XYZ file of C-alpha atoms in Angstrom:
89
model
C 127.010 159.692 88.330
C 123.641 158.327 89.324
C 123.712 154.780 90.700
C 121.617 152.154 88.969
C 118.817 151.039 91.238
C 115.719 148.967 90.741
C 114.579 145.400 90.470
C 113.710 142.872 87.812
C 109.968 142.936 87.158
C 109.666 139.560 85.416
C 112.128 136.696 85.093
C 111.148 134.011 82.574
C 112.684 130.887 81.138
C 111.492 130.289 77.582
C 113.030 128.985 74.376
C 116.077 127.820 76.381
C 116.883 131.410 77.370
C 116.496 133.384 80.563
C 114.496 136.567 79.889
C 114.825 139.584 82.158
C 111.821 141.853 81.592
C 111.474 145.358 82.970
C 108.283 147.408 82.798
C 108.955 151.045 81.884
C 106.116 153.524 81.488
C 106.512 155.276 78.135
C 109.014 152.616 77.027
C 109.561 154.043 73.553
C 110.980 157.280 74.982
C 113.559 155.931 77.421
C 116.830 154.041 77.200
C 117.327 151.569 80.083
C 120.033 149.588 78.278
C 122.737 150.165 80.913
C 120.374 149.189 83.726
C 119.345 145.992 81.940
C 122.959 145.076 81.201
C 123.785 145.424 84.893
C 120.816 143.190 85.786
C 122.032 140.567 83.284
C 125.652 140.716 84.458
C 124.586 140.444 88.103
C 122.271 137.499 87.432
C 124.878 135.679 85.339
C 127.514 136.211 88.022
C 125.263 135.212 90.921
C 123.960 132.067 89.216
C 127.277 131.284 87.511
C 125.634 130.992 84.108
C 126.888 132.236 80.742
C 125.698 135.672 79.662
C 124.905 134.265 76.220
C 121.753 132.542 77.531
C 120.259 135.775 78.869
C 118.007 138.087 76.876
C 116.692 141.371 78.302
C 113.717 143.531 77.417
C 111.782 146.586 78.472
C 108.134 147.152 77.731
C 104.936 149.044 78.387
C 101.336 148.496 77.326
C 102.124 149.211 73.656
C 105.836 148.523 73.123
C 108.364 145.758 73.679
C 112.123 146.127 73.023
C 114.626 143.305 73.467
C 118.311 142.562 72.986
C 121.037 140.156 74.051
C 123.228 141.834 76.687
C 126.258 139.911 75.454
C 125.984 141.799 72.148
C 125.845 145.054 74.093
C 128.996 144.171 76.043
C 130.802 143.471 72.768
C 129.398 146.678 71.253
C 130.597 148.783 74.166
C 133.959 147.102 74.072
C 134.339 147.719 70.352
C 132.661 151.168 70.358
C 129.903 149.994 68.043
C 126.272 151.049 68.117
C 123.952 148.667 69.895
C 120.952 147.503 67.910
C 117.842 146.262 69.637
C 114.659 144.806 68.240
C 111.269 146.397 68.651
C 108.816 143.546 68.636
C 105.459 144.352 67.092
C 102.223 142.580 67.740
């Protein structure tokens, strides 16, 4: 397996949530969900904060996709499909 590498591009606090944002060229054609979940789990563990206050997203110049990593953890645990929101301008 390929290790997950990288860094968080933008970390924001807004609307009482911590947002992890990752720029991905051609965002609509890739699936960085696992990478973003690892970022969220690592940040929550390091800061000792609940995962429920973290929201993650990936974006490019034309697209922005976001989801709550806690929902993804539950989805993986229960073998459900993860749903994420494409935010339009």
